[in-house]
Amino acid sequence: MTLACLFPGQGAQSPGFLHRLPEHEIVRATLDEASAVLGGDVLALDSALALQSTVAVQIGLVVAGVAQARALAHAGLAPQFSAGLSVGAYAAAVCCGALAFGDALRMVRKRAELMESAWPSGYGLTAVSGLSETQVEAQIEVLADTCAQDGGERVYVANVNAPRQIVVAGSDAALEAFAANALAAGARKAQRLAVSVPSHCELLTDAAGELVAWSRDIPFRTPERAYIDNRGGRPLYSGDAIRTDLATNMRYTVRWFDALTVMVESGATVLVEAPPGQVLTDIAREHYPEKTALSASTLPLDRLVATVRRRLGED
């Protein structure tokens, strides 16, 4: 029986999510550490107004993920596998011992600033349910042909979260046109996400290059436990490989389902999703119902710990 920690990405946030973290000394110490690193009260980052900022959202998600993972580790439940969707990968890198928490916060802040300044408005992400990646790409090509005629912009596959749960990136107008095409082609749903930048596509190539250069002096270590990347869905074994993954993942498609599959096939039996998400839990439950998938944000910490221990056969 093996534990995996899953860390959600941007779009999982909601007002007050940091205030809803467990009342625990380890959580409080993590919040205090983040506030000291950032030079301000980290709990100010989860108001509805603050969450309009990509910087606040991404930092807040990493803080929440690390706080939850530390609370579990304090209870003797350190995961053998860590993986995060998009910015969640930073919390995963901290969780597996490859990156110091303070350095992760500084790197995430720079990442979010670069993403926000690259495309300050008019862009985002749309989640499409009910079409495969191949079908989504076909609709992208249909839209691209139209765009070539009228000068419009194209969309890009940003996330493959599950075989029929795809996220696309692009401008507001392009996403609206794509959603209409996708629904006409049989998609069950096409929904804009609470993300204001065109993540995980070539529109962020320059920003990724800047982050690669900026992060060269940040110390990374060999992970103590398995880190699964979400670009190739494979384990990474060196600090340098994890640095590259984190610095460039804004530019490349997130293949979350591949990462999930690797963890399951490598022996993960209990999967715990850090706050504030439940999407990764739902994906795991749908596609791997024989495994135990738990959303930490839906359970009190003591009950979560007891459930994980029981499912791991430790009781």
mmCIF file of C-alpha atoms in Angstrom:
data_model
loop_
_atom_site.group_PDB
_atom_site.id
_atom_site.type_symbol
_atom_site.label_atom_id
_atom_site.label_comp_id
_atom_site.label_asym_id
_atom_site.label_seq_id
_atom_site.Cartn_x
_atom_site.Cartn_y
_atom_site.Cartn_z
ATOM 1 C CA MET A 1 0.000 0.000 0.000
ATOM 2 C CA THR A 2 1.536 3.282 -1.149
ATOM 3 C CA LEU A 3 0.591 6.955 -0.724
ATOM 4 C CA ALA A 4 0.651 9.622 -3.435
ATOM 5 C CA CYS A 5 0.041 13.345 -2.931
ATOM 6 C CA LEU A 6 -1.613 15.270 -5.769
ATOM 7 C CA PHE A 7 -1.412 19.065 -5.984
ATOM 8 C CA PRO A 8 -4.023 20.989 -8.018
ATOM 9 C CA GLY A 9 -3.341 23.831 -10.399
ATOM 10 C CA GLN A 10 -4.823 27.233 -11.090
ATOM 11 C CA GLY A 11 -8.597 27.166 -11.342
ATOM 12 C CA ALA A 12 -9.017 25.187 -8.114
ATOM 13 C CA GLN A 13 -8.901 28.332 -5.962
ATOM 14 C CA SER A 14 -11.893 29.955 -4.295
ATOM 15 C CA PRO A 15 -12.159 32.925 -1.912
ATOM 16 C CA GLY A 16 -11.012 32.041 1.589
ATOM 17 C CA PHE A 17 -9.273 28.778 0.670
ATOM 18 C CA LEU A 18 -6.174 29.537 2.743
ATOM 19 C CA HIS A 19 -8.339 30.395 5.738
ATOM 20 C CA ARG A 20 -9.981 26.969 5.431
ATOM 21 C CA LEU A 21 -6.726 25.050 5.886
ATOM 22 C CA PRO A 22 -6.640 22.780 8.963
ATOM 23 C CA GLU A 23 -6.057 24.331 12.382
ATOM 24 C CA HIS A 24 -2.684 22.733 13.082
ATOM 25 C CA GLU A 25 0.683 23.936 14.351
ATOM 26 C CA ILE A 26 2.449 22.742 11.197
ATOM 27 C CA VAL A 27 -0.012 24.595 8.971
ATOM 28 C CA ARG A 28 0.402 27.776 11.013
ATOM 29 C CA ALA A 29 4.195 27.484 10.845
ATOM 30 C CA THR A 30 3.986 27.053 7.069
ATOM 31 C CA LEU A 31 1.795 30.152 6.711
ATOM 32 C CA ASP A 32 4.200 32.128 8.888
ATOM 33 C CA GLU A 33 7.185 30.940 6.845
ATOM 34 C CA ALA A 34 5.473 31.948 3.607
ATOM 35 C CA SER A 35 4.612 35.374 5.014
ATOM 36 C CA ALA A 36 8.241 35.913 6.034
ATOM 37 C CA VAL A 37 9.555 34.902 2.603
ATOM 38 C CA LEU A 38 7.035 37.029 0.720
ATOM 39 C CA GLY A 39 7.236 40.050 2.999
ATOM 40 C CA GLY A 40 3.515 40.217 3.758
ATOM 41 C CA ASP A 41 0.629 38.301 5.265
ATOM 42 C CA VAL A 42 0.015 35.304 3.014
ATOM 43 C CA LEU A 43 -3.572 35.085 4.261
ATOM 44 C CA ALA A 44 -4.280 38.307 2.366
ATOM 45 C CA LEU A 45 -3.876 36.388 -0.906
ATOM 46 C CA ASP A 46 -7.188 34.514 -0.855
ATOM 47 C CA SER A 47 -9.774 37.298 -0.880
ATOM 48 C CA ALA A 48 -12.018 37.556 -3.930
ATOM 49 C CA LEU A 49 -10.198 40.723 -4.973
ATOM 50 C CA ALA A 50 -6.715 39.261 -4.461
ATOM 51 C CA LEU A 51 -7.606 36.156 -6.477
ATOM 52 C CA GLN A 52 -8.013 38.292 -9.578
ATOM 53 C CA SER A 53 -4.203 38.249 -9.644
ATOM 54 C CA THR A 54 -2.399 35.287 -11.185
ATOM 55 C CA VAL A 55 0.461 35.943 -8.752
ATOM 56 C CA ALA A 56 -1.777 35.645 -5.673
ATOM 57 C CA VAL A 57 -3.500 32.511 -6.983
ATOM 58 C CA GLN A 58 -0.341 30.624 -7.845
ATOM 59 C CA ILE A 59 1.456 31.477 -4.607
ATOM 60 C CA GLY A 60 -1.633 30.600 -2.575
ATOM 61 C CA LEU A 61 -1.979 27.189 -4.218
ATOM 62 C CA VAL A 62 1.635 26.298 -3.466
ATOM 63 C CA VAL A 63 1.284 27.427 0.150
ATOM 64 C CA ALA A 64 -1.888 25.364 0.604
ATOM 65 C CA GLY A 65 -0.308 22.282 -0.950
ATOM 66 C CA VAL A 66 2.862 22.418 1.116
ATOM 67 C CA ALA A 67 0.936 23.111 4.339
ATOM 68 C CA GLN A 68 -1.285 20.067 3.808
ATOM 69 C CA ALA A 69 1.616 17.795 2.832
ATOM 70 C CA ARG A 70 3.595 18.866 5.899
ATOM 71 C CA ALA A 71 0.622 18.188 8.165
ATOM 72 C CA LEU A 72 0.330 14.670 6.736
ATOM 73 C CA ALA A 73 4.072 14.094 7.055
ATOM 74 C CA HIS A 74 3.903 15.245 10.689
ATOM 75 C CA ALA A 75 1.386 12.443 11.217
ATOM 76 C CA GLY A 76 3.841 9.958 9.704
ATOM 77 C CA LEU A 77 2.247 9.984 6.240
ATOM 78 C CA ALA A 78 4.982 11.165 3.867
ATOM 79 C CA PRO A 79 4.028 10.229 0.294
ATOM 80 C CA GLN A 80 6.108 7.922 -1.878
ATOM 81 C CA PHE A 81 4.836 9.796 -4.973
ATOM 82 C CA SER A 82 4.324 13.536 -5.517
ATOM 83 C CA ALA A 83 2.813 15.132 -8.600
ATOM 84 C CA GLY A 84 1.225 18.489 -9.297
ATOM 85 C CA LEU A 85 -0.853 19.855 -12.133
ATOM 86 C CA SER A 86 0.790 22.972 -13.599
ATOM 87 C CA VAL A 87 1.788 25.261 -10.697
ATOM 88 C CA GLY A 88 0.961 22.382 -8.348
ATOM 89 C CA ALA A 89 4.242 20.832 -9.489
ATOM 90 C CA TYR A 90 6.069 23.355 -7.291
ATOM 91 C CA ALA A 91 4.381 21.988 -4.178
ATOM 92 C CA ALA A 92 5.209 18.480 -5.402
ATOM 93 C CA ALA A 93 8.884 19.431 -5.734
ATOM 94 C CA VAL A 94 8.901 20.707 -2.150
ATOM 95 C CA CYS A 95 7.041 17.627 -0.931
ATOM 96 C CA CYS A 96 9.579 15.198 -2.426
ATOM 97 C CA GLY A 97 12.540 17.136 -1.026
ATOM 98 C CA ALA A 98 13.888 18.523 -4.302
ATOM 99 C CA LEU A 99 13.249 22.216 -3.587
ATOM 100 C CA ALA A 100 13.173 24.378 -0.460
ATOM 101 C CA PHE A 101 9.803 25.955 0.309
ATOM 102 C CA GLY A 102 11.165 29.510 0.290
ATOM 103 C CA ASP A 103 12.825 28.996 -3.085
ATOM 104 C CA ALA A 104 9.616 27.506 -4.458
ATOM 105 C CA LEU A 105 7.674 30.583 -3.371
ATOM 106 C CA ARG A 106 10.175 32.950 -4.963
ATOM 107 C CA MET A 107 10.214 30.951 -8.198
ATOM 108 C CA VAL A 108 6.415 30.746 -8.350
ATOM 109 C CA ARG A 109 6.105 34.478 -7.786
ATOM 110 C CA LYS A 110 8.483 35.117 -10.692
ATOM 111 C CA ARG A 111 6.646 32.561 -12.848
ATOM 112 C CA ALA A 112 3.273 34.161 -12.203
ATOM 113 C CA GLU A 113 4.608 37.663 -12.812
ATOM 114 C CA LEU A 114 6.048 36.578 -16.169
ATOM 115 C CA MET A 115 2.804 34.880 -17.186
ATOM 116 C CA GLU A 116 0.687 37.834 -16.127
ATOM 117 C CA SER A 117 2.838 40.410 -17.890
ATOM 118 C CA ALA A 118 3.062 38.332 -21.084
ATOM 119 C CA TRP A 119 -0.715 38.398 -21.616
ATOM 120 C CA PRO A 120 -2.268 40.813 -19.105
ATOM 121 C CA SER A 121 -5.824 40.529 -20.411
ATOM 122 C CA GLY A 122 -8.038 38.953 -23.048
ATOM 123 C CA TYR A 123 -6.764 35.364 -22.719
ATOM 124 C CA GLY A 124 -7.477 32.258 -20.684
ATOM 125 C CA LEU A 125 -8.462 28.586 -20.610
ATOM 126 C CA THR A 126 -11.588 26.583 -21.424
ATOM 127 C CA ALA A 127 -12.249 23.043 -20.184
ATOM 128 C CA VAL A 128 -13.959 20.684 -22.635
ATOM 129 C CA SER A 129 -15.663 17.487 -21.473
ATOM 130 C CA GLY A 130 -16.791 14.649 -23.710
ATOM 131 C CA LEU A 131 -14.287 14.893 -26.558
ATOM 132 C CA SER A 132 -10.977 13.050 -26.903
ATOM 133 C CA GLU A 133 -7.708 14.847 -27.536
ATOM 134 C CA THR A 134 -7.891 13.799 -31.187
ATOM 135 C CA GLN A 135 -11.404 15.207 -31.507
ATOM 136 C CA VAL A 136 -10.379 18.440 -29.800
ATOM 137 C CA GLU A 137 -7.413 18.804 -32.143
ATOM 138 C CA ALA A 138 -9.742 18.283 -35.100
ATOM 139 C CA GLN A 139 -11.922 21.145 -33.908
ATOM 140 C CA ILE A 140 -8.821 23.280 -33.385
ATOM 141 C CA GLU A 141 -7.894 22.679 -37.009
ATOM 142 C CA VAL A 142 -11.395 23.601 -38.165
ATOM 143 C CA LEU A 143 -11.115 26.830 -36.191
ATOM 144 C CA ALA A 144 -7.597 27.447 -37.501
ATOM 145 C CA ASP A 145 -8.860 27.257 -41.075
ATOM 146 C CA THR A 146 -11.506 29.854 -40.259
ATOM 147 C CA CYS A 147 -8.987 32.037 -38.435
ATOM 148 C CA ALA A 148 -6.659 31.985 -41.427
ATOM 149 C CA GLN A 149 -9.431 33.521 -43.474
ATOM 150 C CA ASP A 150 -10.528 36.236 -41.044
ATOM 151 C CA GLY A 151 -7.266 36.992 -39.224
ATOM 152 C CA GLY A 152 -8.375 35.528 -35.892
ATOM 153 C CA GLU A 153 -6.210 33.707 -33.359
ATOM 154 C CA ARG A 154 -5.944 29.970 -32.771
ATOM 155 C CA VAL A 155 -6.335 27.878 -29.643
ATOM 156 C CA TYR A 156 -3.986 25.241 -28.241
ATOM 157 C CA VAL A 157 -4.314 22.011 -26.244
ATOM 158 C CA ALA A 158 -3.142 23.055 -22.767
ATOM 159 C CA ASN A 159 -4.071 20.110 -20.510
ATOM 160 C CA VAL A 160 -5.016 16.494 -21.038
ATOM 161 C CA ASN A 161 -6.499 15.872 -17.611
ATOM 162 C CA ALA A 162 -8.312 12.681 -18.612
ATOM 163 C CA PRO A 163 -9.054 10.912 -21.902
ATOM 164 C CA ARG A 164 -12.170 13.045 -22.428
ATOM 165 C CA GLN A 165 -11.366 16.042 -20.254
ATOM 166 C CA ILE A 166 -9.235 18.467 -22.233
ATOM 167 C CA VAL A 167 -8.330 22.105 -21.535
ATOM 168 C CA VAL A 168 -7.538 24.545 -24.338
ATOM 169 C CA ALA A 169 -5.803 27.920 -24.213
ATOM 170 C CA GLY A 170 -6.175 31.059 -26.292
ATOM 171 C CA SER A 171 -7.739 34.487 -26.612
ATOM 172 C CA ASP A 172 -11.247 35.206 -25.366
ATOM 173 C CA ALA A 173 -12.645 35.395 -28.898
ATOM 174 C CA ALA A 174 -10.879 32.232 -30.037
ATOM 175 C CA LEU A 175 -12.049 30.305 -26.956
ATOM 176 C CA GLU A 176 -15.628 31.414 -27.494
ATOM 177 C CA ALA A 177 -15.547 30.276 -31.113
ATOM 178 C CA PHE A 178 -13.877 26.990 -30.157
ATOM 179 C CA ALA A 179 -16.475 26.288 -27.459
ATOM 180 C CA ALA A 180 -19.288 26.680 -29.970
ATOM 181 C CA ASN A 181 -17.553 24.312 -32.413
ATOM 182 C CA ALA A 182 -16.816 21.757 -29.685
ATOM 183 C CA LEU A 183 -20.408 21.683 -28.431
ATOM 184 C CA ALA A 184 -21.662 21.275 -31.980
ATOM 185 C CA ALA A 185 -19.229 18.360 -32.379
ATOM 186 C CA GLY A 186 -20.662 16.552 -29.352
ATOM 187 C CA ALA A 187 -18.862 17.928 -26.295
ATOM 188 C CA ARG A 188 -20.928 17.675 -23.095
ATOM 189 C CA LYS A 189 -19.565 20.911 -21.705
ATOM 190 C CA ALA A 190 -17.193 23.745 -22.613
ATOM 191 C CA GLN A 191 -16.530 25.957 -19.603
ATOM 192 C CA ARG A 192 -14.169 28.891 -19.068
ATOM 193 C CA LEU A 193 -11.843 28.420 -16.109
ATOM 194 C CA ALA A 194 -10.814 30.972 -13.501
ATOM 195 C CA VAL A 195 -7.463 31.486 -15.231
ATOM 196 C CA SER A 196 -6.626 34.746 -16.968
ATOM 197 C CA VAL A 197 -3.542 33.686 -18.952
ATOM 198 C CA PRO A 198 -3.106 31.266 -21.896
ATOM 199 C CA SER A 199 -1.160 28.639 -19.962
ATOM 200 C CA HIS A 200 0.699 25.605 -21.356
ATOM 201 C CA CYS A 201 1.092 26.642 -24.958
ATOM 202 C CA GLU A 202 3.561 28.355 -27.256
ATOM 203 C CA LEU A 203 2.176 31.789 -26.332
ATOM 204 C CA LEU A 204 4.342 31.517 -23.198
ATOM 205 C CA THR A 205 7.566 30.461 -24.933
ATOM 206 C CA ASP A 206 9.358 33.745 -24.170
ATOM 207 C CA ALA A 207 8.152 33.805 -20.566
ATOM 208 C CA ALA A 208 9.398 30.244 -20.040
ATOM 209 C CA GLY A 209 12.785 31.193 -21.448
ATOM 210 C CA GLU A 210 13.035 34.066 -18.980
ATOM 211 C CA LEU A 211 12.148 31.790 -16.075
ATOM 212 C CA VAL A 212 14.771 29.242 -17.151
ATOM 213 C CA ALA A 213 17.427 31.957 -17.049
ATOM 214 C CA TRP A 214 16.140 33.419 -13.761
ATOM 215 C CA SER A 215 16.078 30.038 -11.978
ATOM 216 C CA ARG A 216 19.606 28.897 -12.836
ATOM 217 C CA ASP A 217 20.970 29.821 -9.401
ATOM 218 C CA ILE A 218 18.139 28.295 -7.350
ATOM 219 C CA PRO A 219 19.449 25.170 -5.595
ATOM 220 C CA PHE A 220 17.679 21.926 -6.461
ATOM 221 C CA ARG A 221 18.438 18.574 -4.867
ATOM 222 C CA THR A 222 17.982 14.944 -5.817
ATOM 223 C CA PRO A 223 14.417 14.062 -4.765
ATOM 224 C CA GLU A 224 14.079 11.880 -1.666
ATOM 225 C CA ARG A 225 10.897 10.285 -3.049
ATOM 226 C CA ALA A 226 9.364 9.973 -6.500
ATOM 227 C CA TYR A 227 8.534 13.193 -8.363
ATOM 228 C CA ILE A 228 6.301 12.680 -11.399
ATOM 229 C CA ASP A 229 6.373 15.434 -13.995
ATOM 230 C CA ASN A 230 3.243 16.514 -15.830
ATOM 231 C CA ARG A 231 4.771 17.280 -19.195
ATOM 232 C CA GLY A 232 5.830 13.726 -20.016
ATOM 233 C CA GLY A 233 4.103 11.859 -17.196
ATOM 234 C CA ARG A 234 7.288 10.209 -15.974
ATOM 235 C CA PRO A 235 9.473 10.162 -12.853
ATOM 236 C CA LEU A 236 12.369 12.606 -12.711
ATOM 237 C CA TYR A 237 15.410 11.589 -10.720
ATOM 238 C CA SER A 238 17.676 14.657 -10.583
ATOM 239 C CA GLY A 239 17.373 18.170 -9.250
ATOM 240 C CA ASP A 240 18.365 19.631 -12.612
ATOM 241 C CA ALA A 241 15.617 17.711 -14.405
ATOM 242 C CA ILE A 242 13.042 18.952 -11.902
ATOM 243 C CA ARG A 243 14.321 22.534 -12.269
ATOM 244 C CA THR A 244 13.820 22.302 -16.041
ATOM 245 C CA ASP A 245 10.363 20.812 -15.614
ATOM 246 C CA LEU A 246 9.244 23.588 -13.281
ATOM 247 C CA ALA A 247 10.792 26.405 -15.295
ATOM 248 C CA THR A 248 9.312 25.299 -18.612
ATOM 249 C CA ASN A 249 5.978 23.698 -17.739
ATOM 250 C CA MET A 250 4.043 26.900 -18.469
ATOM 251 C CA ARG A 251 5.043 26.418 -22.125
ATOM 252 C CA TYR A 252 4.084 22.761 -22.640
ATOM 253 C CA THR A 253 0.887 20.745 -22.563
ATOM 254 C CA VAL A 254 0.122 19.257 -19.143
ATOM 255 C CA ARG A 255 -0.431 15.520 -19.500
ATOM 256 C CA TRP A 256 -1.928 14.943 -16.103
ATOM 257 C CA PHE A 257 -3.611 11.671 -16.949
ATOM 258 C CA ASP A 258 -0.258 10.208 -17.969
ATOM 259 C CA ALA A 259 1.225 11.291 -14.618
ATOM 260 C CA LEU A 260 -1.701 9.763 -12.733
ATOM 261 C CA THR A 261 -1.390 6.516 -14.685
ATOM 262 C CA VAL A 262 2.341 6.265 -13.967
ATOM 263 C CA MET A 263 1.729 6.615 -10.221
ATOM 264 C CA VAL A 264 -1.015 3.992 -10.224
ATOM 265 C CA GLU A 265 0.996 1.574 -12.359
ATOM 266 C CA SER A 266 4.016 2.124 -10.081
ATOM 267 C CA GLY A 267 2.050 1.030 -7.030
ATOM 268 C CA ALA A 268 0.185 4.055 -5.634
ATOM 269 C CA THR A 269 -2.948 2.797 -3.884
ATOM 270 C CA VAL A 270 -4.056 5.848 -1.870
ATOM 271 C CA LEU A 271 -4.113 9.265 -3.543
ATOM 272 C CA VAL A 272 -4.677 12.435 -1.527
ATOM 273 C CA GLU A 273 -5.396 15.726 -3.285
ATOM 274 C CA ALA A 274 -4.190 18.829 -1.456
ATOM 275 C CA PRO A 275 -6.510 21.812 -0.917
ATOM 276 C CA PRO A 276 -8.360 23.462 -2.398
ATOM 277 C CA GLY A 277 -9.092 20.999 -5.188
ATOM 278 C CA GLN A 278 -11.298 18.023 -5.882
ATOM 279 C CA VAL A 279 -10.960 17.762 -9.674
ATOM 280 C CA LEU A 280 -7.912 15.470 -9.474
ATOM 281 C CA THR A 281 -9.742 13.294 -6.949
ATOM 282 C CA ASP A 282 -12.741 12.983 -9.250
ATOM 283 C CA ILE A 283 -10.531 12.019 -12.195
ATOM 284 C CA ALA A 284 -8.790 9.319 -10.153
ATOM 285 C CA ARG A 285 -12.085 7.946 -8.843
ATOM 286 C CA GLU A 286 -13.584 7.767 -12.326
ATOM 287 C CA HIS A 287 -10.666 6.085 -14.050
ATOM 288 C CA TYR A 288 -9.141 4.081 -11.186
ATOM 289 C CA PRO A 289 -12.113 3.203 -8.964
ATOM 290 C CA GLU A 290 -10.191 0.350 -7.342
ATOM 291 C CA LYS A 291 -7.821 2.903 -5.756
ATOM 292 C CA THR A 292 -8.608 5.205 -2.833
ATOM 293 C CA ALA A 293 -8.760 8.872 -3.875
ATOM 294 C CA LEU A 294 -9.391 11.493 -1.189
ATOM 295 C CA SER A 295 -9.791 15.267 -1.353
ATOM 296 C CA ALA A 296 -8.149 16.799 1.718
ATOM 297 C CA SER A 297 -10.335 19.887 1.450
ATOM 298 C CA THR A 298 -13.463 17.811 2.143
ATOM 299 C CA LEU A 299 -12.248 16.099 5.340
ATOM 300 C CA PRO A 300 -11.070 17.319 8.764
ATOM 301 C CA LEU A 301 -7.365 16.598 9.176
ATOM 302 C CA ASP A 302 -7.782 13.985 11.922
ATOM 303 C CA ARG A 303 -10.350 12.104 9.867
ATOM 304 C CA LEU A 304 -8.182 12.330 6.748
ATOM 305 C CA VAL A 305 -5.188 10.930 8.636
ATOM 306 C CA ALA A 306 -7.250 8.083 10.088
ATOM 307 C CA THR A 307 -8.729 7.228 6.681
ATOM 308 C CA VAL A 308 -5.355 7.236 4.948
ATOM 309 C CA ARG A 309 -3.825 5.030 7.638
ATOM 310 C CA ARG A 310 -6.696 2.585 7.410
ATOM 311 C CA ARG A 311 -6.525 2.390 3.621
ATOM 312 C CA LEU A 312 -2.775 1.927 3.778
ATOM 313 C CA GLY A 313 -3.316 -0.957 6.183
ATOM 314 C CA GLU A 314 -1.491 0.759 9.029
ATOM 315 C CA ASP A 315 -4.263 0.340 11.602
#
